[in-house]
PDB file of C-alpha atoms in Angstrom:
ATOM      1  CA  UNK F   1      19.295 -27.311 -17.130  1.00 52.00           C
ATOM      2  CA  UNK F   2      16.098 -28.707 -18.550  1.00 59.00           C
ATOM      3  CA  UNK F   3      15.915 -25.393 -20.589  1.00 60.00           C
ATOM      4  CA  UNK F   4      18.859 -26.449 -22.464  1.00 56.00           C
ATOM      5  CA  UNK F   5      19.144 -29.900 -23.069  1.00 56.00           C
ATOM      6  CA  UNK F   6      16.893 -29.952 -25.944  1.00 59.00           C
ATOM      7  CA  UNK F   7      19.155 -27.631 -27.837  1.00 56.00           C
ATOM      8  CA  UNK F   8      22.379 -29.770 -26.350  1.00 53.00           C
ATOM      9  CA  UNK F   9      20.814 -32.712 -27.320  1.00 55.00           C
ATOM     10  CA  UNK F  10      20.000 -31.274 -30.984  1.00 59.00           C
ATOM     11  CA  UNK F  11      23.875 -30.587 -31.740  1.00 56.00           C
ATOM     12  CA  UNK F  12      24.396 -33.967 -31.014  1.00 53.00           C
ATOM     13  CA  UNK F  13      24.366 -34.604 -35.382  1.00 57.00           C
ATOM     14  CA  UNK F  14      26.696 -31.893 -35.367  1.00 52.00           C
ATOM     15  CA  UNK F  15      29.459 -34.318 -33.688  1.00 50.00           C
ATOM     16  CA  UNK F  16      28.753 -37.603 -36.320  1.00 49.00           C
ATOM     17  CA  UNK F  17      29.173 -35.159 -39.133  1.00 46.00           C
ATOM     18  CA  UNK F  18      33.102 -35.262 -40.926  1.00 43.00           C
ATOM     19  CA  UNK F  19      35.595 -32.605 -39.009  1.00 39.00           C
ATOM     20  CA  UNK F  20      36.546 -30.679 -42.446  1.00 46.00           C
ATOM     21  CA  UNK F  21      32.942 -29.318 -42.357  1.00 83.00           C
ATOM     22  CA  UNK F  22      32.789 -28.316 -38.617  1.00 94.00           C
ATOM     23  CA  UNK F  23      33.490 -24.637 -37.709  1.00 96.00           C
ATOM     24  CA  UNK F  24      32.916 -21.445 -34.897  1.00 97.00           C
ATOM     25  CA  UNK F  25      31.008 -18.434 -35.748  1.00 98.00           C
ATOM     26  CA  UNK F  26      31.951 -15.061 -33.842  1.00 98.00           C
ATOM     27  CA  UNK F  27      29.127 -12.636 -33.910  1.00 97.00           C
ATOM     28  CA  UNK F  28      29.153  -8.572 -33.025  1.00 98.00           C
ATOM     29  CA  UNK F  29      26.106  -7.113 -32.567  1.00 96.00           C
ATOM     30  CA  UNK F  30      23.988  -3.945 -32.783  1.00 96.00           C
ATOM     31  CA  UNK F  31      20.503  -3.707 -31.517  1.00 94.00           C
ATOM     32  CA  UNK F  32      17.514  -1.563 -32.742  1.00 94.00           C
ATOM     33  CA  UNK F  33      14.028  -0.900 -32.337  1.00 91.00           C
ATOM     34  CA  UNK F  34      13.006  -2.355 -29.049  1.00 90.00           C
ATOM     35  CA  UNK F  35      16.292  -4.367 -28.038  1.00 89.00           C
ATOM     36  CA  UNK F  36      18.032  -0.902 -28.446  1.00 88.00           C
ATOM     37  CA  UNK F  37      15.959   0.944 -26.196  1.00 84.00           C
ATOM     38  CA  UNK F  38      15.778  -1.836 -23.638  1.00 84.00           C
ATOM     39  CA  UNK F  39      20.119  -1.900 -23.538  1.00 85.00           C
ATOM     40  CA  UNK F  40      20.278   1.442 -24.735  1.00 84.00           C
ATOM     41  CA  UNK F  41      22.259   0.538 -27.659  1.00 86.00           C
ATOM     42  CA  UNK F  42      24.571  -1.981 -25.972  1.00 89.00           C
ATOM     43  CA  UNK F  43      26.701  -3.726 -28.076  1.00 94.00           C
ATOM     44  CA  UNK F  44      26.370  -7.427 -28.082  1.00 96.00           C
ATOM     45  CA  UNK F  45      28.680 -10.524 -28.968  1.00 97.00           C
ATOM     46  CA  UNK F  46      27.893 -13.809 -29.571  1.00 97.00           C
ATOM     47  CA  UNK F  47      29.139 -17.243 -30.811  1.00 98.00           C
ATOM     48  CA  UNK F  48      27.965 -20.310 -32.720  1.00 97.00           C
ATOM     49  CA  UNK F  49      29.141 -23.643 -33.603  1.00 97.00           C
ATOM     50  CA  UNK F  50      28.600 -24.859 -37.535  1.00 96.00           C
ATOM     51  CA  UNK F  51      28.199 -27.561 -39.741  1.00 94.00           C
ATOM     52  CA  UNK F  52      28.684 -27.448 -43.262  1.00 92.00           C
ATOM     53  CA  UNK F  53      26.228 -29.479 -45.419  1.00 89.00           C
ATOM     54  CA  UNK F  54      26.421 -29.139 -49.285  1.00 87.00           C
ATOM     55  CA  UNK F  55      23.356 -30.294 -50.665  1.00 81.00           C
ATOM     56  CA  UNK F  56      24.186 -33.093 -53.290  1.00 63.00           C
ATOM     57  CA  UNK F  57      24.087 -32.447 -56.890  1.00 57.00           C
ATOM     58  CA  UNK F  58      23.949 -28.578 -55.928  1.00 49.00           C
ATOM     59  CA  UNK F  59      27.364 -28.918 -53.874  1.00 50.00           C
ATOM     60  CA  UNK F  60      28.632 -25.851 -55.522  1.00 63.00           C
ATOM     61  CA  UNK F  61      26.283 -22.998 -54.876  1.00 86.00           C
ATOM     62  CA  UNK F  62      23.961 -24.482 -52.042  1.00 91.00           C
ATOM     63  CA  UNK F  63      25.219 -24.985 -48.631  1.00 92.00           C
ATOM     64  CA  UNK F  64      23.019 -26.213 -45.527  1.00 92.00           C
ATOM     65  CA  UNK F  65      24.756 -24.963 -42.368  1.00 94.00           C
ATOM     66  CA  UNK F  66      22.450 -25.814 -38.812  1.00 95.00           C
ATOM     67  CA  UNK F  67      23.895 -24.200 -35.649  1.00 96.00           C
ATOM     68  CA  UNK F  68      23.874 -24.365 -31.945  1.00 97.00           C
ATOM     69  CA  UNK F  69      25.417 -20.916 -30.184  1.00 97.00           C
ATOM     70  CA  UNK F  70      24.129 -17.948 -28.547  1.00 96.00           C
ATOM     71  CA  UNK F  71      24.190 -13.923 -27.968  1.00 97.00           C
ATOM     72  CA  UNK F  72      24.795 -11.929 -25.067  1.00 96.00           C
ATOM     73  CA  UNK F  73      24.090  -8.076 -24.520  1.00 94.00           C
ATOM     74  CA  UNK F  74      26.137  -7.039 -21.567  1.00 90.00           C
ATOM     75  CA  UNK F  75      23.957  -4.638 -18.907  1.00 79.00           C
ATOM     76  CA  UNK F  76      22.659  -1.265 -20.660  1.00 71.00           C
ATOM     77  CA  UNK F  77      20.480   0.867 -19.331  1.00 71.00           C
ATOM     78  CA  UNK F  78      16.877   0.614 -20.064  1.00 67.00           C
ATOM     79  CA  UNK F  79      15.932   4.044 -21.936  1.00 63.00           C
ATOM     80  CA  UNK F  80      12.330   4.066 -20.318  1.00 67.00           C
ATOM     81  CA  UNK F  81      13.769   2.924 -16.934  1.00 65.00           C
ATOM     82  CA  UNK F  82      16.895   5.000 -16.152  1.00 69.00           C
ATOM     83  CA  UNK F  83      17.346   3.398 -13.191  1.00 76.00           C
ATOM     84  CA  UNK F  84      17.064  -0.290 -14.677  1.00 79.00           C
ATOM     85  CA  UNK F  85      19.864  -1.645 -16.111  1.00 85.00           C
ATOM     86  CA  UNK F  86      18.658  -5.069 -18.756  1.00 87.00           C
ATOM     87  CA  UNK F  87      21.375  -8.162 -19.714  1.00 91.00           C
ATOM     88  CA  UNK F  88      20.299 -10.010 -22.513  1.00 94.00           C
ATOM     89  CA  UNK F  89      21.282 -13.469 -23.240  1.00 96.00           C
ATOM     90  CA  UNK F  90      20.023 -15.742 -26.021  1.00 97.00           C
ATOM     91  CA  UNK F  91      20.708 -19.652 -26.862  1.00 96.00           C
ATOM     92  CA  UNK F  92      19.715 -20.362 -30.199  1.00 97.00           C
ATOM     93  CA  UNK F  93      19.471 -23.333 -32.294  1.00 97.00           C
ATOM     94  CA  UNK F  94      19.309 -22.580 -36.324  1.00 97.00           C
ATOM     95  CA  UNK F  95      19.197 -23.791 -39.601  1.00 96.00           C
ATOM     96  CA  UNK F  96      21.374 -20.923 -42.306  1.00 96.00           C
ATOM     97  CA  UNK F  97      20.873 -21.455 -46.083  1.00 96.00           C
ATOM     98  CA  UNK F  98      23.869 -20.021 -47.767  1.00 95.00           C
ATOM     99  CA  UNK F  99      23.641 -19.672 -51.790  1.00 94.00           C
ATOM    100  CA  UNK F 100      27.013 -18.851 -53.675  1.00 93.00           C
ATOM    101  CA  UNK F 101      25.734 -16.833 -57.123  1.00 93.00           C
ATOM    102  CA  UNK F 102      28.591 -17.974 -59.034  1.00 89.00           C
ATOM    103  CA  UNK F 103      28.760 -21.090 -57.735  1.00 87.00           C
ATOM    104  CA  UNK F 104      32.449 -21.296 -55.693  1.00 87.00           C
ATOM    105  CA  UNK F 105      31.850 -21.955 -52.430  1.00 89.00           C
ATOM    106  CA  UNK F 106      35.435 -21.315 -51.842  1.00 89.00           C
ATOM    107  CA  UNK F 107      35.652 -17.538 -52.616  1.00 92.00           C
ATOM    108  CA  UNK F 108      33.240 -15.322 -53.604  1.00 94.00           C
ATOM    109  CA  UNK F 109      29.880 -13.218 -52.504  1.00 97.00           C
ATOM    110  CA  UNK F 110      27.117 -14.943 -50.829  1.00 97.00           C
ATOM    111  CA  UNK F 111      23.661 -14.816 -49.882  1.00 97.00           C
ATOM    112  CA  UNK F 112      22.401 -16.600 -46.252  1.00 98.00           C
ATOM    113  CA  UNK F 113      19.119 -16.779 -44.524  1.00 98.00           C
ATOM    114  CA  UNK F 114      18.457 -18.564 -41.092  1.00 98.00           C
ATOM    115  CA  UNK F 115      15.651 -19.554 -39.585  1.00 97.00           C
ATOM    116  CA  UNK F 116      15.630 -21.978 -36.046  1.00 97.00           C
ATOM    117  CA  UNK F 117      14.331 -21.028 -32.396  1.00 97.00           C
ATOM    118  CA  UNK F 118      16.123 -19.006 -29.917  1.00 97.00           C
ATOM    119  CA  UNK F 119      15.712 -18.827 -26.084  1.00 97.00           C
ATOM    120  CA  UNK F 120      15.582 -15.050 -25.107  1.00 97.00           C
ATOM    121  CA  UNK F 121      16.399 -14.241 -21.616  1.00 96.00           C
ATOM    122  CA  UNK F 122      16.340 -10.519 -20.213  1.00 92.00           C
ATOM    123  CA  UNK F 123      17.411 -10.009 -16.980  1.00 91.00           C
ATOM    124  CA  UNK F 124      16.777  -6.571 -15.150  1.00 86.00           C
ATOM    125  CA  UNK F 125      18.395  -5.381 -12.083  1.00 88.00           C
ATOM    126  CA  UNK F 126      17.405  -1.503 -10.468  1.00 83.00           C
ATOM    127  CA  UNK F 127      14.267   0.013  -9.868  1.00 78.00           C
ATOM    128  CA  UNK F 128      12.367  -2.702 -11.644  1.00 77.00           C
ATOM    129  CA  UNK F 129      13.881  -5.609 -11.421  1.00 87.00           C
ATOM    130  CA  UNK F 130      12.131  -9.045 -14.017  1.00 88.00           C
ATOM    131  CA  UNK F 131      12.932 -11.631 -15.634  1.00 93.00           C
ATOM    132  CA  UNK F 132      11.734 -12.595 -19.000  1.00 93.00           C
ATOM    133  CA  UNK F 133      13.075 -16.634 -20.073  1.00 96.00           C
ATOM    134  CA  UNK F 134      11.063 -17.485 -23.450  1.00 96.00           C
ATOM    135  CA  UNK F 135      11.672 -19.097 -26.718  1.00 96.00           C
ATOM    136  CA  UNK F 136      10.511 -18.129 -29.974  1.00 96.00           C
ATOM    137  CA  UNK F 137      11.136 -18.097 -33.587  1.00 97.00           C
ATOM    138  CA  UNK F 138      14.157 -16.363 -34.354  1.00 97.00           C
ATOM    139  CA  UNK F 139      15.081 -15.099 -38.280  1.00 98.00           C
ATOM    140  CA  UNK F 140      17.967 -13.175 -39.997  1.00 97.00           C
ATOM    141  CA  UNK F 141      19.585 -12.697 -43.299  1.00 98.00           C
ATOM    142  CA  UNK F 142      22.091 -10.893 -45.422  1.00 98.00           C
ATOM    143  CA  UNK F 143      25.338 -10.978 -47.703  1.00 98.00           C
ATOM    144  CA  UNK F 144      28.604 -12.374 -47.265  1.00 98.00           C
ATOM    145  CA  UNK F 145      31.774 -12.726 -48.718  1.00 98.00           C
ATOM    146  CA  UNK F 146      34.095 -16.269 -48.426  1.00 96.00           C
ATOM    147  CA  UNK F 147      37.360 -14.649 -48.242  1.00 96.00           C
ATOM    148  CA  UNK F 148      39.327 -18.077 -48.380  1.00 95.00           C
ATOM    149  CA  UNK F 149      38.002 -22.221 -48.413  1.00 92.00           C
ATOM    150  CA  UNK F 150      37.801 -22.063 -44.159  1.00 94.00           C
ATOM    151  CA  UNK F 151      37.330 -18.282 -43.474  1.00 96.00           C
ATOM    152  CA  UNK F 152      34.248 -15.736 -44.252  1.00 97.00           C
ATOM    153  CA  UNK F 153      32.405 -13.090 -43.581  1.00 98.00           C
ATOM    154  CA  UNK F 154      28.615 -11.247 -43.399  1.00 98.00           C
ATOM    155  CA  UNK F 155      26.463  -8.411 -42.670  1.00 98.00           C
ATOM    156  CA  UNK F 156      23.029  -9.392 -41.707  1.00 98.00           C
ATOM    157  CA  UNK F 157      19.690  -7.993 -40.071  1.00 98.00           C
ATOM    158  CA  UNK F 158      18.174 -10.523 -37.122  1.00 97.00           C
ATOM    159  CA  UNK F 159      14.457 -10.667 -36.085  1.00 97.00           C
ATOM    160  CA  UNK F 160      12.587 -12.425 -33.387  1.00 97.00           C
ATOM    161  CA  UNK F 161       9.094 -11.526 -31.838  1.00 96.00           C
ATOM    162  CA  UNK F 162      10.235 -11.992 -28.232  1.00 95.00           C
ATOM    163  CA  UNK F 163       7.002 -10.672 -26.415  1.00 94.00           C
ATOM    164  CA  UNK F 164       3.913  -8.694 -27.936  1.00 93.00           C
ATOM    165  CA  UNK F 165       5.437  -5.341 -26.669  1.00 91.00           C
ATOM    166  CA  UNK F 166       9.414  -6.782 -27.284  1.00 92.00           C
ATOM    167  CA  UNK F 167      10.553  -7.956 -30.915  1.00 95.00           C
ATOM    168  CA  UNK F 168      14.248  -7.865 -30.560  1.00 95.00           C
ATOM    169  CA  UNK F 169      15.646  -6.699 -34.582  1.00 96.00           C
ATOM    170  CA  UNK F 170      19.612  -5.489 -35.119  1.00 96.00           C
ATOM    171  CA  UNK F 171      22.109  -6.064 -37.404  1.00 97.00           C
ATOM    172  CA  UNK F 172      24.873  -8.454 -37.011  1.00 97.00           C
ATOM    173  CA  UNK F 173      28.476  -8.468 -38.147  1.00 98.00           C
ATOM    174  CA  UNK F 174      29.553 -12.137 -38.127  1.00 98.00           C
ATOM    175  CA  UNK F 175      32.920 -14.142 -38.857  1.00 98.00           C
ATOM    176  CA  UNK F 176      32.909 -17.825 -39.677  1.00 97.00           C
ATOM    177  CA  UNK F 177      35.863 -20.299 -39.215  1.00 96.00           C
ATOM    178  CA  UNK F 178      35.625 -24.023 -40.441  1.00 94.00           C
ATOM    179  CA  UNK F 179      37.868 -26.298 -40.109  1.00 89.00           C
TER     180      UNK F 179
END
């Protein structure tokens, strides 16, 4: 519990800010590079809660959007370790930058970047069975399209340097919801 009430206590802003900007972020994930061979390509899901912050003047193309959610990687089987099968859970807490090129933040293409910390957790049960509970910088970006004022969609890549021989990269398929 002690692990997590910094981030629970770091959405508390997320409640004083106006309901019309609040929303829930589904994710679907693919791992590569090290994640992938640690849950041999597992799929992952994962979910988020939102806050929509246009930044003053710049209400129309710039949006602030911080975030409190997390991932999950169900058991895969750890390509080096055949026997060793690796759940991966992550609680994050983010700041996304979203930038609307022609300036409708109610329909259109967009551009977001995130940046925050993330929690990683990997838990491995078999032949070698470890646990790993850090947190480190976490990163991801990509392109999106706002299909309607409370729904939208991106494709990003996501980065984070979990350990020296671990740095968990994928791409992530996400839908956002704001109400």
């Amino acid at each position: 519990m002690r692990r997590i009430l910094p981030f629970l206590l770091a959405a508390l802003p997320l409640i004083a800010q106006d309901a019309s900007s609040i929303g829930l972020r589904a994710d679907l994930l693919a791992p590569t590079g090290d994640l992938r061979n640690v849950t041999n390509t597992q799929m992952g899901m994962g979910a988020a809660l939102v806050v929509n912050i246009p930044l003053g003047d710049m209400a129309s193309s710039f949006i602030l959007r911080p975030l409190v959610g997390g991932q999950f990687i169900p058991r895969g089987i750890n390509q080096e370790l055949a026997s060793t099968r690796t759940t991966v859970t992550t609680l994050d807490l983010m700041l996304e930058a979203l930038w609307y090129p022609d300036g409708d933040p109610t329909r259109g293409t967009f551009l977001v970047g995130a940046a925050g910390v993330q929690h990683w957790r990997l838990n491995s049960t078999g032949a070698t069975p470890s646990t790993l509970s850090v947190t480190r910088l976490g990163v991801n970006a990509g392109v999106g399209y706002q299909i309607t004022p409370h729904l939208a969609a991106d494709l990003r890549g996501f980065w984070s340097p979990v350990t020296p021989t671990l740095t968990a990269s994928g791409v992530m398929l996400a839908a956002t919801m704001t109400f």
